[in-house]
Amino acid sequence: MCGICGCYEASEPADPELIQRMLGALRHRGPDGSGYYRDESVTLGHTRLAIIDAAGGVQPMTGEDGRVWVAFNGEIFNYVEIRTELISRGHAFRTRSDTEVIVHAWEEWGAECFRRFNGQWALAIWDRRTRELTLCRDRYGIHPLFYAFAGRRLVFGSEVKALFCDDAVARRLDPVGLDELLTFWAVVPPRTLFDGVRQVEPGTFVTVTGSGVSTRSYWSPTFPQRGREQSQDIVENAERLRDAVIASTRLRFRRSDVPVGAYLSGGIDSAVTAALVARFAANDVQTYSLRFADPEYDEGEYQRTMSDVLHTSHHEVVVGERDIADALPDAIWHAESGLLRSAAVPMFLLSELVHRSGHRVVVTGEGADEVLAGYDLFREDKVRRFAARNAASATRAGAVEALYPWLQRSPALAPAFAQSFFALRADPLDPAMSHRPRWGSTAVLKTMLQDGVRIADGDAAADALIARMPSEAARWDPLSRAQWLEIRTLLAGYLLSSQGDRMLMAHSVEGRFPFLDPDVFDLAATFPARQKILGLDEKHLLKRAFSDLVPTDILRRPKQPYRAPDAAGSLLESEPDWLHVVASSATVESDGIFTPDVVARLLEKCRRTAGKGLGNTDSMRLMAVVTIQLVNELFVTNWRRPSAEPPQPMAVFGNHRSKD
Amino acid sequence: MAQGDRGFVAGEIDRLWQSGESTQSRALAIAIHIEDAFDVVLPEATLTDGTLHTRTGIDALLVRYGAR
């Protein structure tokens, strides 16, 4: 895990001071050292968090002849196997790092090499032979990679703040990005929240030459035609899934020169990955958990059950509302995005705990809900389809109570909930039927935007996303289409970024995700949808596959989505100085994003209730206003370039070492 | 679903039958699963007359849809 940055301008070498500023801005991603390569057209920069081959992995790196240079953030977990193949094809290696494998793989196979990699990466390859710069990101978007133009110069980096170190890059929010954020809870790649700043889409690579920029896909999620799945045997499918997850976790455990710890959330996914890590580890395993002072959100009981079973050295951080409120500005600085929920902030505090404990690699269960169908949204879609088959049937309409038994205990709430649940567009032919309720309830937030930044067509974001769905998706199972939408929106745009990489790397911690392994993903995609959610039992195949490793208490507990307390109460109670700045009427007015009257009324309502008992929509509205205003304050109106020096030692390569 | 694969659904229904859920929840899960697996819409009467509460009733449905 590291940070990368650089620039390309066909006939103009970059200013070394620029690359050093960018390296300083990415210091937290790689505090162990830095380096850059510079020639007449390209500069590649790298800050290093040493995890594999600490002695030999200095970057940027080249091969024997200096014609291909690589700056790389991430891990190629199957680099040992690829290295062996490349050696058999005549390539000579100077190090045992995975970065050098990328250099030779590019020399041997060109862009085809990306399909061979099993890993998580954001990388830049400068091929002096063809004068092409290639920017590539892993299949799922685990690691970030942004680029923008500053006049004729293209600048790129692991974080937007590195791009903004170039004063010629425009800094302003993108109304379309805002519209996506306030629809999907995340901005969908290649767009970002910043106008003109693009991110390399997961599973694609961008080629930059003197004549322009082009994008090509090397992977995208796909599913079999409904009813034509290869294997219908649920027993065999669970066994194959088990083998794949074990192999994936083993790979992510073994390919590290530093100890690998594990997160324990209290749910099944992290219980499985932690149990497998404990099985592979020769020594004591360190596990890390997030606890909440508010018992409504706390999963400590289940976390401790699992750590007791595995006999791990367990570490906890207990987070209260006030902690979330206090850490919010730092979390937004790292996330570089607005948030509609506070859940990312505790992850920032958890990675801080890992860092303080002296560790830098953790395995987590991220991705299992998308790959193996764990979200309530997927089950809701099944129930809504069941109900839609006969709208007159009270039995079918009552199925919602099987999802949410509390409705039976709250008869006063049940009719209203059922009405809101079923009244939404439930057209089985709608490719986004699964996501309409979420998108619809989120889109209410757009009414707070000023006319100048609000996209007039309220369905524009959804329509654009659906237009990108592959044509064969019409023949997929509805669950597969819902998985595709979830992977394309929330996984890459939020879970792996605002709540993932950015919160982990804020404290120089690398996350590894065994469920986001191409073998696991591709295998899981072939399973019949009905086996992933058996009846209404989510992630059924995973539970079946690992019933011997996970205690029954955890296996059978109802799905508990990761949630954090809303920080509204504490925010308004403590009224930190920054809140007065970003949410004052004068700032809201001058920023021109939200309607000042609407924000004033929202804040007044929140103050009146001290943030307690705020409804779901008002909580999201408050988070949206506060965090988007923070983003605007930190990156647009009051932007201050990070003043950190590049991490030392710093290595300099290339033929333009000083300013020409 | 291919005719030869329909037998696998019977095993899945067995799993749901043994799930330990309440009678109502189990019947609902089985109804949803049968409709998903066989692309059928169960008649309203089947959902309400207790067919899904008995092993005999469910087996009869599995025979009807070619899974037994």
XYZ file of C-alpha atoms in Angstrom, chain A:
660
model
C 0.000 0.000 0.000
C 1.418 3.322 -0.975
C 0.667 6.558 -2.745
C 1.401 7.346 -6.365
C 1.358 10.568 -8.313
C 2.821 12.198 -11.372
C 2.261 14.161 -14.508
C 2.476 13.918 -18.269
C 3.081 16.620 -20.812
C 4.379 15.464 -24.168
C 7.076 18.055 -24.631
C 7.547 19.672 -21.251
C 9.334 18.157 -18.238
C 7.499 18.766 -14.988
C 8.741 21.035 -12.249
C 10.439 18.832 -9.604
C 8.948 21.044 -6.912
C 5.472 20.052 -8.067
C 6.157 16.348 -7.708
C 7.692 16.919 -4.289
C 4.599 18.808 -3.170
C 2.457 15.925 -4.425
C 4.631 13.410 -2.590
C 4.252 15.441 0.589
C 0.473 15.449 0.194
C 0.539 11.639 0.040
C 2.918 11.169 2.938
C 0.293 9.411 5.096
C -0.100 6.708 2.432
C 3.573 5.835 2.468
C 5.647 7.205 5.327
C 8.590 4.800 4.801
C 10.203 6.672 1.918
C 9.547 8.238 -1.434
C 10.935 8.490 -4.910
C 10.317 9.925 -8.312
C 11.329 9.369 -11.910
C 11.455 12.281 -14.305
C 12.193 12.611 -17.987
C 11.320 14.984 -20.785
C 7.612 14.030 -20.777
C 6.678 12.175 -17.635
C 7.151 12.303 -13.898
C 6.197 9.330 -11.735
C 6.142 9.688 -7.951
C 5.735 7.204 -5.148
C 5.429 7.221 -1.351
C 6.078 3.871 0.202
C 4.472 1.778 2.912
C 6.861 -1.169 2.928
C 5.052 -4.496 3.136
C 6.768 -6.761 0.591
C 10.563 -6.701 0.041
C 11.368 -3.754 2.291
C 14.959 -3.635 1.041
C 14.360 -4.056 -2.690
C 11.023 -2.417 -3.368
C 12.091 1.193 -3.895
C 9.940 2.911 -6.512
C 9.466 4.038 -9.202
C 11.001 0.871 -10.608
C 12.259 -0.182 -14.006
C 13.589 -3.275 -15.743
C 17.026 -4.086 -17.095
C 16.945 -1.579 -19.935
C 15.161 1.368 -18.287
C 12.478 1.505 -20.950
C 9.475 0.718 -18.720
C 8.919 2.548 -15.427
C 6.268 1.720 -12.848
C 4.809 3.529 -9.839
C 2.530 1.156 -7.984
C 0.144 1.274 -5.024
C -1.141 -2.068 -3.822
C -0.356 -5.743 -3.982
C -0.212 -8.340 -6.747
C -0.892 -11.366 -4.584
C -0.007 -13.923 -7.274
C 3.284 -12.212 -8.118
C 5.331 -15.258 -7.145
C 3.570 -17.431 -9.717
C 3.756 -14.743 -12.429
C 7.432 -14.128 -11.645
C 8.177 -17.822 -12.189
C 6.422 -17.720 -15.555
C 8.268 -14.563 -16.588
C 11.628 -16.079 -15.619
C 10.800 -19.086 -17.780
C 10.244 -16.618 -20.619
C 13.700 -15.114 -20.165
C 13.122 -12.145 -17.863
C 15.793 -11.409 -15.243
C 14.810 -9.987 -11.858
C 16.873 -7.825 -9.520
C 14.431 -7.786 -6.599
C 11.750 -10.055 -5.173
C 9.116 -7.306 -5.121
C 5.745 -7.492 -6.855
C 6.468 -4.115 -8.478
C 9.229 -5.572 -10.612
C 6.813 -8.318 -11.695
C 4.557 -5.578 -13.088
C 7.459 -4.118 -15.072
C 8.283 -7.425 -16.737
C 4.642 -8.474 -17.120
C 4.036 -5.237 -19.029
C 7.100 -5.884 -21.186
C 5.855 -9.392 -21.934
C 2.110 -9.007 -22.317
C 1.349 -5.285 -22.447
C -2.103 -4.386 -21.112
C -3.101 -8.058 -21.181
C -1.050 -8.399 -18.003
C -3.856 -6.829 -15.940
C -6.112 -9.824 -16.492
C -3.386 -12.060 -15.058
C -3.021 -10.113 -11.835
C -4.833 -11.238 -8.715
C -4.582 -8.271 -6.450
C -5.522 -4.742 -5.546
C -3.800 -1.911 -7.275
C -3.588 1.554 -8.674
C -0.555 1.972 -10.898
C 1.123 4.098 -13.510
C 3.309 2.613 -16.239
C 5.451 4.800 -18.456
C 6.586 2.933 -21.557
C 9.393 4.916 -23.178
C 9.269 2.655 -26.233
C 5.745 3.698 -27.201
C 5.668 7.032 -25.316
C 2.469 5.895 -23.602
C 1.512 6.472 -20.004
C -0.932 3.877 -18.650
C -2.999 4.360 -15.497
C -4.748 1.253 -14.217
C -6.947 0.289 -11.305
C -7.907 -3.124 -9.933
C -11.163 -4.864 -10.805
C -13.206 -3.585 -7.869
C -11.639 -0.184 -7.188
C -9.930 -1.094 -3.927
C -7.241 1.520 -4.470
C -8.001 5.024 -5.738
C -6.507 6.777 -8.758
C -7.482 10.245 -9.950
C -6.421 12.447 -12.841
C -7.117 15.896 -14.158
C -5.803 18.321 -16.736
C -3.907 21.459 -15.900
C -3.876 23.068 -19.331
C -1.994 20.576 -21.524
C -0.513 18.789 -18.522
C -2.200 15.692 -17.132
C -1.649 15.186 -13.416
C -2.596 12.037 -11.550
C -2.481 10.775 -7.995
C -3.881 8.437 -5.363
C -5.798 11.303 -3.812
C -7.330 14.477 -5.175
C -5.307 16.594 -2.770
C -2.166 15.578 -4.669
C -3.690 16.878 -7.915
C -4.606 20.147 -6.234
C -0.930 20.670 -5.410
C -0.775 21.813 -9.028
C -2.213 25.309 -8.844
C -3.292 25.062 -12.472
C -5.837 22.334 -11.673
C -9.266 23.919 -11.212
C -10.902 23.372 -7.821
C -14.695 23.453 -7.853
C -17.506 21.042 -7.090
C -19.234 19.234 -9.946
C -23.050 19.551 -9.959
C -23.365 16.158 -11.651
C -21.119 14.621 -8.983
C -23.315 16.212 -6.326
C -26.391 14.808 -8.041
C -24.889 11.307 -8.011
C -23.840 11.598 -4.374
C -27.362 12.661 -3.437
C -28.837 9.748 -5.387
C -26.530 6.768 -4.897
C -24.802 7.835 -1.614
C -21.624 7.875 -3.724
C -20.226 9.448 -6.842
C -19.912 6.800 -9.530
C -16.509 6.448 -11.226
C -15.190 7.910 -13.489
C -16.798 11.009 -12.038
C -15.783 12.589 -8.713
C -17.224 15.337 -6.582
C -14.812 17.752 -8.270
C -15.429 19.245 -11.688
C -12.780 18.096 -14.145
C -11.264 15.538 -11.800
C -11.761 11.996 -13.025
C -11.022 8.664 -11.383
C -9.867 5.623 -13.298
C -12.824 3.270 -13.299
C -12.415 -0.079 -11.568
C -11.397 -2.755 -14.056
C -10.155 -0.274 -16.633
C -6.956 1.374 -17.746
C -6.428 4.822 -19.180
C -3.852 5.367 -21.915
C -2.311 8.822 -22.174
C -0.381 9.859 -25.275
C 0.489 13.087 -26.998
C -2.758 12.823 -28.926
C -5.113 12.363 -25.995
C -6.611 10.045 -23.409
C -8.499 6.806 -23.996
C -10.062 4.285 -21.622
C -10.386 0.518 -22.031
C -12.009 -2.070 -19.813
C -10.164 -5.290 -18.997
C -12.802 -6.624 -16.567
C -16.384 -5.957 -15.578
C -18.801 -7.858 -13.367
C -20.921 -10.321 -15.273
C -23.400 -13.050 -14.418
C -24.880 -16.064 -16.214
C -28.270 -16.127 -17.844
C -30.980 -16.916 -15.299
C -31.696 -20.645 -15.322
C -28.496 -21.440 -17.245
C -26.120 -21.403 -14.275
C -23.434 -24.069 -14.605
C -23.834 -25.790 -11.280
C -27.208 -26.267 -9.611
C -25.906 -28.464 -6.793
C -26.020 -26.381 -3.610
C -23.794 -28.778 -1.668
C -21.113 -28.733 -4.339
C -21.398 -24.946 -4.705
C -20.864 -24.392 -0.971
C -17.799 -26.645 -1.054
C -16.338 -24.840 -4.048
C -16.971 -21.494 -2.392
C -15.234 -22.678 0.756
C -12.169 -23.804 -1.200
C -11.993 -20.497 -3.077
C -12.306 -18.313 0.032
C -9.690 -20.380 1.862
C -7.279 -20.037 -1.078
C -7.958 -16.323 -1.376
C -7.407 -15.663 2.333
C -4.269 -17.799 2.358
C -2.846 -15.750 -0.502
C -3.616 -12.493 1.272
C -2.115 -13.785 4.487
C 1.083 -15.227 3.080
C 2.062 -12.493 0.659
C 3.303 -10.077 3.275
C 6.606 -9.507 5.000
C 4.865 -7.894 7.982
C 2.290 -9.447 10.354
C -1.275 -9.611 9.066
C -4.093 -8.855 11.512
C -7.855 -9.072 11.084
C -10.904 -6.935 11.685
C -13.800 -8.497 13.600
C -17.109 -6.713 13.104
C -19.315 -9.228 14.885
C -20.794 -10.491 11.622
C -20.182 -13.590 9.536
C -17.883 -12.196 6.851
C -15.091 -10.966 9.087
C -15.584 -14.002 11.356
C -14.780 -16.236 8.382
C -11.728 -14.282 7.254
C -10.382 -13.908 10.810
C -10.907 -17.631 11.454
C -8.945 -18.466 8.326
C -6.140 -16.058 9.217
C -5.965 -17.682 12.650
C -5.732 -21.074 10.977
C -2.764 -20.000 8.832
C -0.898 -18.018 11.486
C 1.961 -19.634 13.346
C 1.889 -16.926 15.995
C -0.654 -14.980 17.982
C -3.196 -13.239 15.722
C -4.170 -9.643 16.401
C -7.842 -8.825 15.899
C -9.380 -5.363 15.910
C -12.927 -4.286 16.570
C -14.997 -1.182 16.563
C -17.367 -0.822 19.474
C -19.969 1.816 20.152
C -20.837 3.423 23.438
C -24.469 3.317 22.338
C -25.661 -0.288 22.874
C -28.058 0.025 19.941
C -25.081 -0.073 17.593
C -22.600 -2.096 19.622
C -21.658 -5.611 18.486
C -19.047 -6.211 21.173
C -20.677 -9.396 22.432
C -20.297 -11.139 19.085
C -16.831 -9.723 18.463
C -15.620 -11.118 21.782
C -17.289 -14.449 21.141
C -15.284 -14.763 17.944
C -11.987 -13.584 19.428
C -12.465 -16.044 22.315
C -13.084 -18.887 19.887
C -9.973 -17.985 17.909
C -7.828 -17.126 20.982
C -6.651 -13.899 19.378
C -5.090 -10.855 21.003
C -8.077 -8.610 20.713
C -8.035 -4.812 20.497
C -11.070 -2.548 20.707
C -11.806 1.091 20.269
C -15.041 2.322 21.827
C -16.558 5.186 19.894
C -19.201 7.635 21.073
C -21.156 10.288 19.217
C -18.764 12.972 20.385
C -15.762 11.059 19.018
C -17.463 10.917 15.634
C -18.252 14.617 15.699
C -14.678 15.492 16.695
C -13.078 13.336 14.004
C -15.440 14.373 11.211
C -13.274 17.127 9.633
C -10.192 14.876 9.544
C -12.222 12.055 8.050
C -13.590 14.356 5.354
C -10.080 15.623 4.580
C -9.102 12.033 3.842
C -12.368 10.910 2.201
C -12.462 13.922 -0.144
C -16.193 13.378 -0.453
C -19.434 14.275 1.214
C -21.082 11.582 3.329
C -24.723 10.832 3.994
C -23.960 8.636 6.985
C -21.403 8.942 9.736
C -20.298 5.303 9.413
C -16.996 6.120 7.705
C -15.715 8.127 10.662
C -15.475 5.231 13.155
C -13.461 3.319 10.542
C -11.004 6.223 10.635
C -10.725 5.733 14.413
C -10.349 1.959 14.034
C -7.414 2.250 11.631
C -5.845 4.656 14.100
C -6.038 1.881 16.698
C -4.325 -0.552 14.301
C -1.602 1.997 13.601
C -1.060 2.695 17.306
C -0.782 -1.030 17.894
C 2.143 -1.117 15.480
C 0.444 -3.010 12.666
C -0.055 -2.105 9.038
C -2.003 -4.901 7.325
C -5.512 -6.150 8.189
C -7.779 -8.648 6.487
C -11.472 -7.753 6.488
C -14.753 -9.230 5.249
C -15.515 -6.357 2.885
C -17.151 -7.412 -0.372
C -19.003 -10.480 0.905
C -22.322 -8.646 1.011
C -21.983 -7.633 -2.641
C -20.538 -10.898 -3.951
C -22.691 -13.306 -1.937
C -25.823 -11.172 -1.509
C -25.908 -10.031 2.092
C -27.770 -6.758 2.004
C -31.359 -6.213 3.106
C -31.878 -4.393 -0.168
C -31.491 -7.697 -2.035
C -34.023 -9.452 0.203
C -36.398 -6.516 -0.050
C -36.277 -6.818 -3.814
C -37.282 -10.483 -3.599
C -40.220 -9.594 -1.373
C -41.318 -6.713 -3.565
C -41.241 -8.962 -6.623
C -43.188 -11.611 -4.733
C -45.801 -8.999 -3.821
C -45.898 -7.491 -7.309
C -46.939 -10.830 -8.837
C -50.408 -10.322 -7.379
C -50.974 -6.808 -6.107
C -54.374 -7.788 -4.704
C -52.930 -10.442 -2.399
C -52.776 -9.497 1.270
C -50.635 -12.556 1.902
C -48.029 -11.354 -0.534
C -48.106 -7.802 0.798
C -47.679 -9.169 4.314
C -44.389 -10.779 3.330
C -42.600 -7.606 4.327
C -43.147 -8.625 7.954
C -40.897 -11.615 7.403
C -38.100 -9.195 6.611
C -38.806 -6.834 9.441
C -40.529 -8.628 12.341
C -40.633 -5.370 14.324
C -43.510 -4.342 12.078
C -45.666 -6.923 13.846
C -44.821 -5.311 17.166
C -45.550 -1.818 15.843
C -48.944 -2.062 14.201
C -49.250 1.708 14.186
C -46.150 2.017 12.020
C -46.783 -1.002 9.826
C -49.305 0.446 7.367
C -47.200 3.540 6.732
C -44.060 1.504 6.294
C -45.739 -1.021 4.040
C -47.202 1.770 1.973
C -43.843 3.456 1.505
C -42.230 0.098 0.823
C -44.670 -1.054 -1.824
C -45.920 2.202 -3.263
C -42.625 2.898 -4.969
C -42.209 1.953 -8.565
C -42.246 -1.822 -8.509
C -41.987 -2.617 -12.169
C -40.363 -6.043 -12.535
C -39.088 -4.988 -15.942
C -37.251 -2.014 -14.454
C -33.541 -3.017 -14.353
C -33.095 -0.869 -11.243
C -36.224 -1.944 -9.390
C -34.117 -3.136 -6.462
C -32.588 0.287 -5.889
C -35.509 2.636 -6.553
C -36.632 2.859 -2.906
C -33.136 3.832 -1.731
C -32.521 6.244 -4.567
C -35.958 7.756 -4.160
C -35.586 8.406 -0.454
C -32.081 9.825 -0.920
C -33.077 12.098 -3.774
C -35.201 14.135 -1.374
C -31.906 15.696 -0.293
C -31.543 17.374 -3.670
C -34.333 19.758 -2.801
C -31.834 21.522 -0.527
C -29.597 22.428 -3.462
C -29.634 25.847 -5.030
C -31.018 26.048 -8.551
C -27.600 26.760 -10.007
C -26.178 23.404 -8.928
C -29.278 21.227 -8.994
C -29.652 18.989 -12.050
C -33.116 19.637 -13.413
C -33.811 16.056 -14.452
C -34.259 14.187 -11.175
C -33.753 10.808 -12.871
C -30.627 11.798 -14.801
C -28.148 9.998 -12.542
C -30.158 6.771 -12.453
C -30.818 6.863 -16.191
C -27.125 7.346 -16.957
C -26.169 4.446 -14.711
C -28.788 2.110 -16.159
C -27.640 3.006 -19.661
C -24.232 1.594 -18.765
C -25.671 -1.757 -17.707
C -24.609 -4.436 -20.217
C -27.336 -5.483 -22.658
C -27.117 -9.125 -21.544
C -28.205 -8.019 -18.047
C -31.806 -8.298 -19.252
C -31.332 -12.077 -19.130
C -29.689 -12.109 -15.680
C -31.552 -12.941 -12.515
C -32.938 -9.783 -10.838
C -30.531 -10.403 -7.949
C -27.591 -10.308 -10.353
C -28.752 -6.956 -11.704
C -29.075 -5.655 -8.156
C -25.552 -6.910 -7.409
C -24.241 -5.164 -10.519
C -25.824 -1.877 -9.424
C -24.463 -2.232 -5.907
C -20.953 -3.051 -7.150
C -20.983 -0.152 -9.616
C -22.248 2.429 -7.130
C -21.742 1.873 -3.433
C -18.870 -0.628 -3.448
C -16.403 1.384 -5.499
C -17.784 4.821 -4.746
C -18.181 4.535 -1.003
C -17.387 1.276 0.802
C -13.948 0.769 -0.702
C -13.119 4.465 -0.784
C -14.748 6.822 1.740
C -15.234 4.003 4.223
C -12.340 1.833 3.005
C -8.984 2.820 1.528
C -9.212 6.455 2.564
C -9.958 5.723 6.225
C -7.339 2.948 6.339
C -4.611 4.932 4.608
C -5.241 7.982 6.764
C -3.259 5.972 9.318
C -1.003 4.036 6.934
C -2.913 0.761 7.221
C -3.502 -1.603 4.309
C -6.782 -3.517 4.058
C -6.981 -6.862 2.277
C -10.291 -8.319 1.164
C -10.477 -12.074 0.478
C -14.027 -11.842 -0.868
C -12.803 -9.399 -3.517
C -10.634 -11.977 -5.202
C -11.278 -12.682 -8.892
C -11.520 -16.430 -8.330
C -14.026 -15.958 -5.500
C -15.995 -13.344 -7.419
C -16.115 -15.249 -10.699
C -17.099 -18.457 -8.944
C -19.809 -16.799 -6.860
C -21.219 -15.142 -9.960
C -21.899 -18.567 -11.480
C -24.098 -19.720 -8.598
C -27.883 -19.605 -8.994
C -29.225 -16.469 -7.332
C -31.810 -18.469 -5.386
C -28.973 -20.265 -3.565
C -27.270 -17.031 -2.521
C -30.494 -15.965 -0.813
C -32.264 -19.225 0.009
C -35.838 -18.217 0.632
C -34.989 -15.035 2.516
C -31.785 -16.315 4.140
C -29.048 -13.964 2.924
C -25.507 -15.202 2.174
C -26.803 -18.732 2.563
C -23.941 -20.356 0.669
C -21.362 -18.600 2.822
C -23.094 -19.699 6.023
C -23.298 -23.233 4.732
C -19.669 -23.246 3.604
C -18.250 -22.148 6.957
C -20.727 -23.470 9.509
C -17.879 -25.317 11.232
C -15.730 -22.210 11.725
C -18.297 -19.667 12.861
C -20.220 -20.068 16.136
C -23.956 -20.660 15.769
C -24.735 -17.429 17.632
C -23.050 -15.431 14.886
C -24.183 -17.674 12.063
C -27.862 -17.412 12.969
C -28.125 -13.852 14.172
C -30.197 -11.609 11.939
C -28.167 -9.589 9.494
C -26.908 -6.459 11.218
C -25.793 -3.864 8.697
C -22.818 -1.845 9.869
C -24.224 1.368 11.290
C -22.826 4.119 13.435
C -24.636 6.590 15.657
C -25.529 9.818 13.950
C -23.292 12.553 15.156
C -25.939 15.227 14.837
C -26.629 15.478 18.539
C -22.991 15.875 19.471
C -22.275 18.222 16.605
C -24.971 20.589 17.668
C -24.229 20.153 21.340
C -20.534 20.956 21.046
C -20.917 23.422 18.145
C -17.269 23.186 17.089
C -15.708 26.260 15.483
C -15.542 24.664 12.057
C -19.289 24.042 12.111
C -19.891 27.762 12.607
C -17.675 28.417 9.621
C -19.053 25.877 7.147
C -22.738 26.011 8.116
C -23.170 29.699 8.845
C -25.733 31.497 6.745
C -23.037 33.707 5.251
C -20.890 30.736 4.179
C -23.809 28.748 2.850
C -24.915 31.799 0.891
C -21.507 32.541 -0.576
C -20.706 28.896 -1.364
C -23.853 28.706 -3.454
C -24.451 24.976 -3.001
C -27.352 24.745 -0.562
C -30.297 27.078 -0.110
C -29.502 29.162 2.998
C -33.095 29.233 4.294
C -33.431 25.481 4.035
C -30.149 24.903 5.854
C -31.084 27.420 8.550
C -34.414 25.669 9.140
C -32.724 22.262 9.233
C -30.132 23.425 11.763
C -32.803 25.081 13.856
C -34.812 21.875 13.909
C -31.716 19.862 14.846
C -30.826 22.287 17.634
C -34.374 22.249 18.952
C -34.276 18.479 19.265
C -30.576 18.429 20.206
C -30.232 15.995 17.310
C -32.162 13.355 19.203
C -35.067 11.678 17.553
C -34.199 13.101 14.169
C -35.760 11.055 11.402
C -33.659 9.169 8.901
C -34.117 11.790 6.215
C -33.218 14.730 8.459
C -30.119 12.891 9.686
C -29.008 12.367 6.101
C -29.813 15.965 5.265
C -27.666 17.218 8.119
C -24.757 14.949 7.257
C -24.989 15.934 3.593
C -24.975 19.653 4.355
C -22.177 19.523 6.921
C -19.871 17.219 4.978
C -20.366 18.751 1.535
C -19.832 22.196 3.028
C -16.686 20.816 4.671
C -15.423 19.455 1.366
C -16.030 22.813 -0.226
C -14.262 24.604 2.630
C -11.250 22.257 2.698
C -10.690 21.835 -1.032
C -12.230 24.829 -2.752
C -12.768 28.051 -0.837
C -10.094 27.702 1.823
C -7.710 25.259 0.138
C -4.315 25.060 1.787
C -1.705 22.898 0.111
C -0.392 20.234 2.467
C 2.962 21.413 3.729
C 4.402 18.004 4.583
C 7.795 17.139 3.142
C 8.152 14.026 0.955
C 8.863 10.977 3.110
C 12.566 10.224 3.466
C 14.702 8.646 2.174
C 13.846 9.921 -1.272
C 15.189 8.287 -4.424
C 15.425 10.254 -7.668
C 15.656 8.595 -11.091
C 15.633 9.722 -14.693
C 17.434 12.083 -16.954
C 15.917 15.383 -15.833
C 16.949 15.554 -12.190
C 16.962 19.309 -11.892
C 14.814 22.043 -13.286
C 15.743 22.616 -16.893
